[in-house]
Coordinates of C-alpha atoms in Angstrom, one line a residue:
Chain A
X252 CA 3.8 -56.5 -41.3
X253 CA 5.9 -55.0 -44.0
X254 CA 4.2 -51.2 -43.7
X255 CA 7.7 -49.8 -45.2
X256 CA 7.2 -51.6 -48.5
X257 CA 3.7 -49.5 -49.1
X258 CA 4.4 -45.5 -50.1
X259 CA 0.8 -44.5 -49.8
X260 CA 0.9 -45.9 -45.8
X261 CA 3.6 -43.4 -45.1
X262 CA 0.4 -40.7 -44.5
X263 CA -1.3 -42.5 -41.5
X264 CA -4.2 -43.7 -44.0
X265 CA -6.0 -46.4 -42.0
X266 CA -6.6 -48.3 -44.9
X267 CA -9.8 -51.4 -44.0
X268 CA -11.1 -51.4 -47.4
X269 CA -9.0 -54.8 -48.4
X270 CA -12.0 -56.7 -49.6
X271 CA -12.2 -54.5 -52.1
X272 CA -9.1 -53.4 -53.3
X273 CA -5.5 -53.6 -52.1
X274 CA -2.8 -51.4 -52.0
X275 CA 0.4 -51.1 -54.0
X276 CA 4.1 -52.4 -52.6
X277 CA 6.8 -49.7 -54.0
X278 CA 8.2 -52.9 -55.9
X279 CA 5.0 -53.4 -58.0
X280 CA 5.2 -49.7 -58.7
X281 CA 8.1 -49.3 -59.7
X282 CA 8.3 -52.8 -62.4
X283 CA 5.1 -50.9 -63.7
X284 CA 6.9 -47.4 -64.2
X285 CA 10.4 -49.7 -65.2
X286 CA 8.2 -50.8 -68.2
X287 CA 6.6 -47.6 -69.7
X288 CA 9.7 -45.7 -69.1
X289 CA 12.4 -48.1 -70.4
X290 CA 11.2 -50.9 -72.9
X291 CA 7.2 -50.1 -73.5
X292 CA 6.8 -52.3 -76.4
X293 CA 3.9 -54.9 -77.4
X294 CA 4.2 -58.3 -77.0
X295 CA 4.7 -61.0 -79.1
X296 CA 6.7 -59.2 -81.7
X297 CA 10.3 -60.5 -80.7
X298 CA 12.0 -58.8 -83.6
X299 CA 13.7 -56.3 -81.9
X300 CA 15.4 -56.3 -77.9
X301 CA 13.1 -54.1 -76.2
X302 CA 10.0 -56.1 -77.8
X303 CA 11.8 -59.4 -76.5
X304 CA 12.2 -58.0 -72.9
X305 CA 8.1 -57.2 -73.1
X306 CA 7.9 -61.3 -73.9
X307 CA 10.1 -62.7 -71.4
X308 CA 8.6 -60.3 -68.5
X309 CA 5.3 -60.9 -69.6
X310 CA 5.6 -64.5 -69.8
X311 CA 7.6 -64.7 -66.7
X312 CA 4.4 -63.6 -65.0
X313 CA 2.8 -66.8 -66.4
X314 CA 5.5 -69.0 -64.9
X315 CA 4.7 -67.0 -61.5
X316 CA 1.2 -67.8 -61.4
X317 CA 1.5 -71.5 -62.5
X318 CA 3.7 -72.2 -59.7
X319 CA 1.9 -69.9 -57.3
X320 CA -1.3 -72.0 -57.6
X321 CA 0.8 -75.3 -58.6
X322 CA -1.1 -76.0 -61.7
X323 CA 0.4 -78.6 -64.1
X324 CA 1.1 -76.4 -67.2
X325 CA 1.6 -72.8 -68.6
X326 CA -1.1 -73.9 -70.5
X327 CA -4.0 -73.2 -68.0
X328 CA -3.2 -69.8 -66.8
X329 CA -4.9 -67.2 -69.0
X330 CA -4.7 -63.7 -68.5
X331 CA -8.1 -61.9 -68.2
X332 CA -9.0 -58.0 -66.5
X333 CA -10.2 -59.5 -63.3
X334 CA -12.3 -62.4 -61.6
X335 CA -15.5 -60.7 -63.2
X336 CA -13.9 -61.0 -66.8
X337 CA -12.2 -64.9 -66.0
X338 CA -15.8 -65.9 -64.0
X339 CA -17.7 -64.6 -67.3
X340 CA -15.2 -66.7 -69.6
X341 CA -15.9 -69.9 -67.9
X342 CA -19.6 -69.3 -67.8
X343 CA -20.4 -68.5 -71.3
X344 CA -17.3 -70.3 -72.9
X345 CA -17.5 -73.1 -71.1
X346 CA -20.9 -74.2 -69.5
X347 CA -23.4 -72.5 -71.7
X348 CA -22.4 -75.2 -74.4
X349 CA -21.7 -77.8 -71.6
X350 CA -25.1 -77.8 -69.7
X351 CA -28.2 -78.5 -71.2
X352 CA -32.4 -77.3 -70.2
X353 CA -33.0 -78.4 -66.8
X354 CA -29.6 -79.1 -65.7
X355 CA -28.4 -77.5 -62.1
X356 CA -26.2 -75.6 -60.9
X357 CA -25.2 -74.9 -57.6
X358 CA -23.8 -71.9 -55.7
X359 CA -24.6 -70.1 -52.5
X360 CA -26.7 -67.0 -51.0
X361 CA -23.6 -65.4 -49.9
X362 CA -21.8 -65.1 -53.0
X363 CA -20.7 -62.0 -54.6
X364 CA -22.4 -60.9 -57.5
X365 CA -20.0 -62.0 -60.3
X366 CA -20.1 -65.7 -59.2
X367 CA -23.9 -64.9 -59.8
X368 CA -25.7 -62.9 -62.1
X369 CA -23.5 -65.0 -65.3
X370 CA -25.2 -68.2 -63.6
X371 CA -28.6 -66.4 -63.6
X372 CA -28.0 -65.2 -67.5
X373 CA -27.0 -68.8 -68.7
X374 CA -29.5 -70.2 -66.7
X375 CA -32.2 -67.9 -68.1
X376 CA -30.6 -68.3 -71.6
X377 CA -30.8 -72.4 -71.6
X378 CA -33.9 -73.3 -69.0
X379 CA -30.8 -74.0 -66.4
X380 CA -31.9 -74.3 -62.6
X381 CA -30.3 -72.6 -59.9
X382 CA -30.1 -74.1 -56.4
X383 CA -28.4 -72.8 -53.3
X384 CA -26.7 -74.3 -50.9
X385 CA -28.6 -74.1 -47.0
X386 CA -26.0 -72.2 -45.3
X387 CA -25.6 -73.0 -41.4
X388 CA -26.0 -71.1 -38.1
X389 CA -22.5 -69.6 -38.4
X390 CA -23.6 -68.8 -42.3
X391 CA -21.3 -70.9 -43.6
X392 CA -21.5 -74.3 -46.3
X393 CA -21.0 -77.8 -45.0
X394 CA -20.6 -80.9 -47.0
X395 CA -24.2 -82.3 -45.6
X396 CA -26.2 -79.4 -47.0
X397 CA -24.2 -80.0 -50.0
X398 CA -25.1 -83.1 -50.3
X399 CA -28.6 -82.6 -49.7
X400 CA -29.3 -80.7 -53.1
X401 CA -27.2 -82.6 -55.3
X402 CA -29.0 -85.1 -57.9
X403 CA -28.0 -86.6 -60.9
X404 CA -29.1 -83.3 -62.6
X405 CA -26.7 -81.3 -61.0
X406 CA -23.2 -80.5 -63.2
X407 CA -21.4 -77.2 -61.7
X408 CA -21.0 -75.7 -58.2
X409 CA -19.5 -72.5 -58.1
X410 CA -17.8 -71.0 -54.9
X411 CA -16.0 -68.5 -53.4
X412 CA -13.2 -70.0 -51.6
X413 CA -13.2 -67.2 -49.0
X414 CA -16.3 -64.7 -49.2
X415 CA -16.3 -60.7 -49.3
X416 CA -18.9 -60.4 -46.6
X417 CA -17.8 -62.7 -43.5
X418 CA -14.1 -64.2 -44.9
X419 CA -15.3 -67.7 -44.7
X420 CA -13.2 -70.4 -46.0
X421 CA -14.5 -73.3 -47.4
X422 CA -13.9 -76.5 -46.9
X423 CA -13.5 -76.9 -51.1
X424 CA -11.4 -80.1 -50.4
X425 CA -14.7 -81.6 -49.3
X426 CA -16.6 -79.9 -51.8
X427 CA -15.0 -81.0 -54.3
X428 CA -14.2 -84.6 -53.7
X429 CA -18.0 -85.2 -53.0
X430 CA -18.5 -82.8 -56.8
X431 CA -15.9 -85.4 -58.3
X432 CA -17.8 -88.4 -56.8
X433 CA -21.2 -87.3 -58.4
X434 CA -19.7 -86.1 -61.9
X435 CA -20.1 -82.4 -61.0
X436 CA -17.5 -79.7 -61.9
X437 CA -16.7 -77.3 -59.5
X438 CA -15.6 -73.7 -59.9
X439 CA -14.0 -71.5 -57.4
X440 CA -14.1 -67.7 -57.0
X441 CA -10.8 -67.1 -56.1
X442 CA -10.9 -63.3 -55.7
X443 CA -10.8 -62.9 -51.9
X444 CA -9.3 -66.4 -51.5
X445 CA -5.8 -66.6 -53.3
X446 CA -4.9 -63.3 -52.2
X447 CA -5.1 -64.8 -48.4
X448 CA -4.3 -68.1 -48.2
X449 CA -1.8 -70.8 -49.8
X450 CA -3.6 -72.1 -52.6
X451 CA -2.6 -75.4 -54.6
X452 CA -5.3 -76.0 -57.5
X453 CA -4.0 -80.0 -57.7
X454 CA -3.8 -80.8 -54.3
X455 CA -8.0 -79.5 -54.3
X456 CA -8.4 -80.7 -57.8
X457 CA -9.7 -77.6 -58.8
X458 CA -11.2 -77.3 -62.3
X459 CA -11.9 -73.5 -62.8
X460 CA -10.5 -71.3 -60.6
X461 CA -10.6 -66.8 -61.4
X462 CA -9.0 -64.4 -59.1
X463 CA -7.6 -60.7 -59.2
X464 CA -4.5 -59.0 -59.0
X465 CA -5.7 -56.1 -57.3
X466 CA -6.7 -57.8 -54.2
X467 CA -3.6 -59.1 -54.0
X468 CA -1.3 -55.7 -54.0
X469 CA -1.5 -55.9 -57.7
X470 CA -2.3 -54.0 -60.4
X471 CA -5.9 -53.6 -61.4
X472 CA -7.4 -54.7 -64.4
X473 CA -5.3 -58.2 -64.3
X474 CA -6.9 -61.2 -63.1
X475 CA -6.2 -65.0 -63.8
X476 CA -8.7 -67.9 -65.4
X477 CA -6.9 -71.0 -64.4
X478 CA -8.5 -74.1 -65.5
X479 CA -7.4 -78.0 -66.2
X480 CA -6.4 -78.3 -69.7
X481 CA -8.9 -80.5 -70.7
X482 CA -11.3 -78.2 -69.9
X483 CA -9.7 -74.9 -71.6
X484 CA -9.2 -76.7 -74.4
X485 CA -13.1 -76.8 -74.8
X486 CA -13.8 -73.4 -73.6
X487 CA -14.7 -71.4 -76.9
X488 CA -12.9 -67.9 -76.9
X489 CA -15.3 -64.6 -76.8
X490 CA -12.5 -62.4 -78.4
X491 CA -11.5 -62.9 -81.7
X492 CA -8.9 -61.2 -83.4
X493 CA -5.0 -60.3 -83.1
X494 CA -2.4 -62.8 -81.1
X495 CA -5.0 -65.7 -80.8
X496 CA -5.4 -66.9 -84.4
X497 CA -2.8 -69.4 -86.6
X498 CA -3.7 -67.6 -90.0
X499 CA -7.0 -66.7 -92.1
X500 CA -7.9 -66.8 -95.3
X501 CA -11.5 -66.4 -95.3
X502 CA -14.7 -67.4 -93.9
X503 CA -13.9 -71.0 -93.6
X504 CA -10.2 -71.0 -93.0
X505 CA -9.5 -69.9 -89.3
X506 CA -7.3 -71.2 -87.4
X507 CA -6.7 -70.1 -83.9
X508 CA -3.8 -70.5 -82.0
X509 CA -3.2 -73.3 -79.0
X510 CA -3.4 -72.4 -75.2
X511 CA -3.2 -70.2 -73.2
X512 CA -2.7 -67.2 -76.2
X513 CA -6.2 -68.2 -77.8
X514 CA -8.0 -66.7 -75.2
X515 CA -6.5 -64.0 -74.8
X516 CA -7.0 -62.0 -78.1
X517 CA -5.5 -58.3 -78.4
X518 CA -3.1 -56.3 -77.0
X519 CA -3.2 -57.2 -73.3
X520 CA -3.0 -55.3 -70.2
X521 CA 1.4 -55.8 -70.5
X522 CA 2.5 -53.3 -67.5
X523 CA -0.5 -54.6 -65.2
X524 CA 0.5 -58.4 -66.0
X525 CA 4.4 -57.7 -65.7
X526 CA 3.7 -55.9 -62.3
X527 CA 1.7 -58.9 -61.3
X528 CA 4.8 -61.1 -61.6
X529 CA 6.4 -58.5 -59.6
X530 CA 3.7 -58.8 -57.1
X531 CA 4.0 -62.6 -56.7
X532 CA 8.0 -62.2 -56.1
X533 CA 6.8 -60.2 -53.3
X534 CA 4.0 -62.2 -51.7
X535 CA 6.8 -65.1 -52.3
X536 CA 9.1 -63.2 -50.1
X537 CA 6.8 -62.7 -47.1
X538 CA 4.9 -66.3 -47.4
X539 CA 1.5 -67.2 -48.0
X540 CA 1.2 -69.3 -44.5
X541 CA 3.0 -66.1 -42.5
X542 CA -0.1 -63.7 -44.2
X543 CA -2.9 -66.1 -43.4
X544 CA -1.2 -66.6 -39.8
X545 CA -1.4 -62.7 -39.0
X546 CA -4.5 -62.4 -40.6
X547 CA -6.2 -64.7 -38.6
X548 CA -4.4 -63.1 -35.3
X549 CA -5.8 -59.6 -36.6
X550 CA -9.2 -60.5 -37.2
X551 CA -9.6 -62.2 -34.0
X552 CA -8.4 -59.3 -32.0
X553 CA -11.1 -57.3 -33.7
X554 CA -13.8 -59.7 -33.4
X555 CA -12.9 -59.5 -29.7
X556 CA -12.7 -56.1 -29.6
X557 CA -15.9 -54.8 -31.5
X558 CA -17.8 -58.2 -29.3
X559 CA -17.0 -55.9 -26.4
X560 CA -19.0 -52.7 -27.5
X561 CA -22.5 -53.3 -26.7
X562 CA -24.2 -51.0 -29.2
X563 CA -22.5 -53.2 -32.1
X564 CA -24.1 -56.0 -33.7
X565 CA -21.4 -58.4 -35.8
X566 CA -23.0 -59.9 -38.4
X567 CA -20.5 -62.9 -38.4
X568 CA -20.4 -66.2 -35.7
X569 CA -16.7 -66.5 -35.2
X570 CA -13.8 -63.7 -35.9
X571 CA -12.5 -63.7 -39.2
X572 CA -10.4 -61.1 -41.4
X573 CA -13.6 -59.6 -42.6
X574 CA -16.1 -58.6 -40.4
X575 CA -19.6 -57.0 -40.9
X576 CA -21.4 -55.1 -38.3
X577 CA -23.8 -52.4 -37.6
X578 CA -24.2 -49.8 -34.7
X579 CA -27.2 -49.9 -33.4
X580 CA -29.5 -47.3 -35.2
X581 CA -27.0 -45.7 -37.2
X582 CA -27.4 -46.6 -40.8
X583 CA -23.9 -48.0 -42.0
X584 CA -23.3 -45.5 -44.4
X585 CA -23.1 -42.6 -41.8
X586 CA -20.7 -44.4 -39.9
X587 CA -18.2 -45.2 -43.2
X588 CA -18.6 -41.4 -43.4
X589 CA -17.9 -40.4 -39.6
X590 CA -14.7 -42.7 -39.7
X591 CA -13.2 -41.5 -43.1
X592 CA -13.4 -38.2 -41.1
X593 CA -10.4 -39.6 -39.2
X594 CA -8.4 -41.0 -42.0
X595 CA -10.5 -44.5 -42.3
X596 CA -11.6 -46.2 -45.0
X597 CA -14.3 -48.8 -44.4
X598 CA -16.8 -49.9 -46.6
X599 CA -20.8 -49.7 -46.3
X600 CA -23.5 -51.0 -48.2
X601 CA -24.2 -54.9 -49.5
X602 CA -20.7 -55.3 -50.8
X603 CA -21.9 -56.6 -53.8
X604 CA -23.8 -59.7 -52.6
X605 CA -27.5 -58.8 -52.9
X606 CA -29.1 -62.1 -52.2
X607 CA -27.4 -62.5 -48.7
X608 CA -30.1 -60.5 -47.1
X609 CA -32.1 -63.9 -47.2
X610 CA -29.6 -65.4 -44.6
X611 CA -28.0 -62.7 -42.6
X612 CA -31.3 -60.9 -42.1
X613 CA -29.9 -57.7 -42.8
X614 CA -29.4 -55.9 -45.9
X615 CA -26.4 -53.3 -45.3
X616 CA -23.3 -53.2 -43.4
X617 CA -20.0 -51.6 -42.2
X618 CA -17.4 -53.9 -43.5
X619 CA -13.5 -54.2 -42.0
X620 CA -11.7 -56.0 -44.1
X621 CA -7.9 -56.5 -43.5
X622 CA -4.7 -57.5 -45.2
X623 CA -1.3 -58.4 -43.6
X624 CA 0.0 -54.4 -43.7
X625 CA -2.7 -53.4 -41.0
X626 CA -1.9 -53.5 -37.3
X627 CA -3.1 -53.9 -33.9
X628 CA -2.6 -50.1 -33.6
X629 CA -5.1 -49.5 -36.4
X630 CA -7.8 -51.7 -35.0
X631 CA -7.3 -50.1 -31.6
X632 CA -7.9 -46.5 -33.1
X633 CA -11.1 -47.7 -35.0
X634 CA -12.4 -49.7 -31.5
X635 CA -12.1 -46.5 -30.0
X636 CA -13.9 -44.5 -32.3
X637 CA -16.9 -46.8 -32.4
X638 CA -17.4 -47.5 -28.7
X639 CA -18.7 -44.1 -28.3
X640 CA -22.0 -43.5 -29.8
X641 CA -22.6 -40.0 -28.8
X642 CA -19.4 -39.0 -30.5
X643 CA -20.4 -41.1 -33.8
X644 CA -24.2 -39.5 -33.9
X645 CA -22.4 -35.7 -33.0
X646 CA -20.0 -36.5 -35.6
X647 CA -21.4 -38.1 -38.3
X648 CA -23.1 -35.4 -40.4
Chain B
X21 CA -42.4 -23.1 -40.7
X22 CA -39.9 -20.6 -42.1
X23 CA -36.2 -20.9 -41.3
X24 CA -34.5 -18.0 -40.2
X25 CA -31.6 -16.8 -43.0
X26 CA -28.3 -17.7 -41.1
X27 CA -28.6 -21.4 -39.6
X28 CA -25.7 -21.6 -37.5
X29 CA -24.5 -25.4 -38.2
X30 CA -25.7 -26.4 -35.2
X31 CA -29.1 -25.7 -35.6
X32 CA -28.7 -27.1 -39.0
X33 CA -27.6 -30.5 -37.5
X34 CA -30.0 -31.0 -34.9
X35 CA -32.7 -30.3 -37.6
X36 CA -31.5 -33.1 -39.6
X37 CA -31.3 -35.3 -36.6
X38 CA -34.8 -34.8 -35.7
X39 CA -35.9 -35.0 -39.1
X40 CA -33.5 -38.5 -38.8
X41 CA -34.5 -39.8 -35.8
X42 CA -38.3 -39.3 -36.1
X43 CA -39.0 -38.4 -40.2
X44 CA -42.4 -36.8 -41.0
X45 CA -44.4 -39.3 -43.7
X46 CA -42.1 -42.4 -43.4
X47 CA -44.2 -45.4 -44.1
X48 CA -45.2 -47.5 -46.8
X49 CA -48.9 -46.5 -49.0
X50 CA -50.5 -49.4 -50.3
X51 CA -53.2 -47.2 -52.6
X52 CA -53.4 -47.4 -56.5
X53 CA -54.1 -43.4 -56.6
X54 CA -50.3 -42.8 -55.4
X55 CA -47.6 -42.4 -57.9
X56 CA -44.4 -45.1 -56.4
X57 CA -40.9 -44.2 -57.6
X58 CA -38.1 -46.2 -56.5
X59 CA -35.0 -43.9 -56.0
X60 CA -31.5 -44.5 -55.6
X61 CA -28.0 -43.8 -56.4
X62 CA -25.1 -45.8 -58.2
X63 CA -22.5 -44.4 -55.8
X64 CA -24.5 -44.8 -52.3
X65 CA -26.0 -47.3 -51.1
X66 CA -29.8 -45.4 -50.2
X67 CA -32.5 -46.4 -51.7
X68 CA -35.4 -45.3 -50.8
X69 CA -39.7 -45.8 -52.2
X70 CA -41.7 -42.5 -52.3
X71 CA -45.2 -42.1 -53.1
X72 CA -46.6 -39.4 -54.7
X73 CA -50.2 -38.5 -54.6
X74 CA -51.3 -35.9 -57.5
X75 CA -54.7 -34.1 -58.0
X76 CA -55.2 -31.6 -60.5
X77 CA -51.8 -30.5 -60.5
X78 CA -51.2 -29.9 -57.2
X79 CA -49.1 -32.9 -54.9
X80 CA -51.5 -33.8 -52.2
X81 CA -49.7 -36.1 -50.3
X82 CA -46.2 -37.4 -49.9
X83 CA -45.0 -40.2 -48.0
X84 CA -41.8 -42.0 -48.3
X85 CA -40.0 -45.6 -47.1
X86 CA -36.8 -47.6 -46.8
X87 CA -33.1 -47.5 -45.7
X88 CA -30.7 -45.3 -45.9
X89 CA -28.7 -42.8 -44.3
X90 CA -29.1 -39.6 -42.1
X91 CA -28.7 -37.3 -44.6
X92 CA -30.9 -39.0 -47.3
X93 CA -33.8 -39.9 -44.9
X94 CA -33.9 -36.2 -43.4
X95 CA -33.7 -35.1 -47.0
X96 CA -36.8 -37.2 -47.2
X97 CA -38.6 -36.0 -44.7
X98 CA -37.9 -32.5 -44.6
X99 CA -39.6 -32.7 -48.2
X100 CA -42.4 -34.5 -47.7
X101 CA -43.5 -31.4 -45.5
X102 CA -42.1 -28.8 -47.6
X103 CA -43.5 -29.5 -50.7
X104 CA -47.2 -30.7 -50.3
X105 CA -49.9 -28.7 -51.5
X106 CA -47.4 -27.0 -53.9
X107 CA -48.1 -27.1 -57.2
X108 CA -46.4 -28.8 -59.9
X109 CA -45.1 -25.5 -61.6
X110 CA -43.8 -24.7 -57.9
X111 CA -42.4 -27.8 -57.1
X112 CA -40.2 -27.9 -60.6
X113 CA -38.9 -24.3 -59.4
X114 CA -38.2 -25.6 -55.9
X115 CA -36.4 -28.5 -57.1
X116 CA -34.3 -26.8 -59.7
X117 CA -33.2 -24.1 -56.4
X118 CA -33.0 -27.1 -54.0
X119 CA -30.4 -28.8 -56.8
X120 CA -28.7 -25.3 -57.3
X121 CA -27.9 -25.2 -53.5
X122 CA -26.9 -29.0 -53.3
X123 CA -24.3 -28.2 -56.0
X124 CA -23.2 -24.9 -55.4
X125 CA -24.3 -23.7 -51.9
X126 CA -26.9 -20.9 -52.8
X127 CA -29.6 -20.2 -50.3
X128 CA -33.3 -19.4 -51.7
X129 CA -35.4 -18.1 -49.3
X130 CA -38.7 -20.9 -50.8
X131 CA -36.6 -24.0 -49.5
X132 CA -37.2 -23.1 -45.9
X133 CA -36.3 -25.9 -43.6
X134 CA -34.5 -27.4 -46.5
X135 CA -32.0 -25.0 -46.3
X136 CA -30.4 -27.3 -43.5
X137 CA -28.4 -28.6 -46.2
X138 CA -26.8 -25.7 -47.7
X139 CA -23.7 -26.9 -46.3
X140 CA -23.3 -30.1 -48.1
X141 CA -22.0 -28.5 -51.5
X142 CA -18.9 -29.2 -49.0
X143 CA -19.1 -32.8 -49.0
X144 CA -18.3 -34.8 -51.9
X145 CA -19.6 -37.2 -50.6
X146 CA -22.9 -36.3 -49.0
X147 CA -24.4 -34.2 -51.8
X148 CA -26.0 -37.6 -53.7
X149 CA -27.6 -38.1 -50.7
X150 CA -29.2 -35.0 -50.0
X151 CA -30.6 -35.1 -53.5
X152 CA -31.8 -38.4 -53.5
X153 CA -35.8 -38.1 -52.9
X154 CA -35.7 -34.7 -55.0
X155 CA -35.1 -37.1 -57.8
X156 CA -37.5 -39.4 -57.1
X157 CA -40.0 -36.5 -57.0
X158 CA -38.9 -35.1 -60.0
X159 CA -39.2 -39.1 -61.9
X160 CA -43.0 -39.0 -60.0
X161 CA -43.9 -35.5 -61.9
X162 CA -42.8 -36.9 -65.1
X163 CA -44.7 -40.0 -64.4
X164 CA -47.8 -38.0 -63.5
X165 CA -47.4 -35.8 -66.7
X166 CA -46.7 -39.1 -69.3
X167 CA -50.2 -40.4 -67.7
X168 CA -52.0 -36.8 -68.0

């Protein structure tokens, strides 16, 4: 779908790197080039036209996102770098004060490592306890093994929504009723999950959820922290200085600004959140639903495809728009390196979630991940250079 | 063994198969008097254990474990076999040529079999994992030395 609208495609690049970054539509390019060539002011200084632009764009964006995600008010979408930066905020602004010594929290083994190792640090900081959620035969969470771990101890899960390894989706709806019920809060890692699906953070009563631009044709260094107002309104900011404070006199007179611009202190990333409004337009334009609906085609027609070679293993149960496999006694990094010699980019390695191992039993991968741009066509030539392992071992070096 | 001075790429990449499919010195040494180094790399994903048995100078022993890729793992092995019963003074020389070649392409004559990999200057790519267990060799020398 929609090739045209991507400038770097126009090469042949086989592009199956989507879990970790996407690429850029010419539209996003250009809003970003519009603003450093024509009206490359800061922010919030509305004194003079081109200044005002760089407000109303910028703040635009916000609009975007609220509506994207349907949360209730401008007031919970805050502008961060990325889902590592908005994860971090809600961990050490947020539950470091809120949980106290021997209090749980609750995420997965198949996380990636920045719904993690902030857990681990608080955890470590205030005598917090970790707990994981059993995963089943298909690797995935269900509301029983939920259940099984929760106690009256237990205050946050944290979750990706859909994960980098195997693409599963959740069943947060569950999740989160069943947090609700027991006083929990829950917080969703959004990064590989709003990018692919239709998400709506008041339909799932969602109280924290991060996610990236990048992985969602946007620019990088942008991400989102959405949260319920409630909550942000007791989330203590980590940067203090310009945009986000009322006045100061001295040590005891400071008076910070309301939300969302008290957590978001300095000059901030203006062309990267201005082409992210740009980006929403456009993943407006083609539809959420549409995406998710070729996605899930695609991924199924690799799954199929890579089931029929009998020297792969497939790390996941069921086809999904990530897939992790191996070929049989080549390490997965010599085979990232024999396909890029044809134009395609996979990715090899633990992509980024360590503990995983545990589960899947193995401890690196080749990983496939697609987005709505890749074809059929693309999966056919990749299918065809795997299913011969002579070639791979002859070629590899 | 002695490598002849002009490895066709051919011979170069069945070498570094064998050495991949059936590496000299790959297991895991559960013995106080070796030296373990873990070694890996921020942009690849190898990562491999080597163990690093000094005496008087002179490395006795080398054996090495864990996963990674064709190159890195022949690396390995090629080096366990090419450096034992080297001195230290010799194996600092043979590293700092073995580096030289990874980076620029030079052949010395001393790397022998090694020499397999004067091609990978080439390969962007590659060249971490070619020098891979030369680091961890070089961080077991420095550990020996500190303990001296």
């Amino acid at each position: 779908m929609n090739r045209e609208d991507f400038p770097i495609l126009s090469n042949n690049l086989v592009y199956l790197d989507n879990g970790a970054t996407t690429l850029k539509p010419k539209v996003v390019i250009d809003k970003i080039t519009e603003y450093y060539s024509s009206y490359s002011a800061n922010a919030h200084r509305g004194d003079y036209d081109i200044s005002l632009k760089v407000d109303n764009e910028y703040e635009k964006t916000r609009d975007l996102v609220k509506k994207f995600i349907n949360a209730s008010s401008r007031k919970e979408i805050i502008f961060t770098s990325g889902t590592t930066e908005s994860i971090n905020m809600i961990a050490f602004g947020f539950f470091k004060d809120y949980l106290e010594e021997n209090e749980e929290i609750i995420i997965t083994k198949s996380e990636h490592a920045s719904n993690v190792i902030p857990w681990f640090k608080i955890a470590k900081d205030n005598k917090l306890i970790i707990k994981y959620i059993d995963l089943d035969d298909n690797y995935e969470v269900t509301i029983d093994n939920l259940k099984k771990i929760i106690t009256p101890k237990t205050r946050v899960i944290s979750l990706a929504g859909i994960t980098n390894v195997l693409g599963d989706l959740r069943p947060l709806k569950d999740i989160i009723k069943t947090a609700h019920e027991n006083n929990i809060l829950v917080v969703v890692d959004g990064a590989q999950y709003v990018p692919h699906t239709k998400v709506d953070v008041r339909a799932l009563d969602i109280d924290f959820l991060a996610f990236s631009a990048h992985k969602m044709c946007g620019p990088t260094g942008v991400g989102i922290l959405y949260g319920k107002e409630n909550l942000l309104e007791k989330l203590a900011p980590h940067n203090y200085g310009g945009g986000m404070n009322e006045s100061f006199d001295n040590l005891n007179e400071v008076y910070l600004k309301p939300l969302p611009t008290r957590l978001e202190a300095g000059t901030p990333n203006i062309a990267g959140v201005i082409g992210f409004g740009a980006t929403i337009e456009y993943l407006n334009s083609i539809g959420l639903s549409n995406i998710r609906k070729y996605e899930h085609e695609l991924g199924k027609y690799l799954f199929d495809n890579l089931s029929k070679i009998r020297h792969i293993t497939i790390v996941n149960k069921k086809p999904s728009s990530i897939i992790a496999f191996n070929i049989d006694g080549i390490f997965s990094q010599d085979v990232a390196v024999y396909l890029n010699k044809y134009g395609i980019c996979v990715r090899a390695g633990n992509h980024c979630a360590k503990i995983l191992k545990d589960e899947v039993g193995v401890k690196n991968t080749v990983r496939v991940s697609l987005y709505f741009y890749n074809t059929k066509e693309e999966i056919d030539k990749i299918i065809d250079l795997l299913k011969d392992k002579n070639k791979i071992l002859n070629e590899m070096l | 063994m002695k490598c002849c001075d002009t490895m066709d790429s051919e011979t170069k990449r069945e070498i570094i198969m064998e050495h991949y499919t059936n590496p000299l010195n790959r297991d895991t040494i559960d013995d106080p008097k070796y030296i373990k180094i873990n070694s890996n790399s921020e942009t690849c994903i190898d990562n491999l254990d080597i163990y690093v048995l000094f005496n008087n100078n002179i490395i006795e022993d080398i054996h090495f474990n864990g996963e990674a890729c064709a190159i890195s793992t022949s690396a390995a092995s090629i080096m366990t076999r090419l450096l034992k019963n080297k001195t230290i003074k010799e194996v600092k020389e043979l590293i700092n040529e073995y580096k030289d070649m990874i980076e620029t392409g030079k052949e010395y004559d001393r790397l022998e079999e090694a020499l397999v990999y004067s091609d990978i200057y080439k390969q962007q790519n590659r060249k971490g994992c070619a020098i891979i267990p030369w680091l961890g060799i070089e961080k077991a020398i420095a550990e020996y030395e500190k303990a001296k």
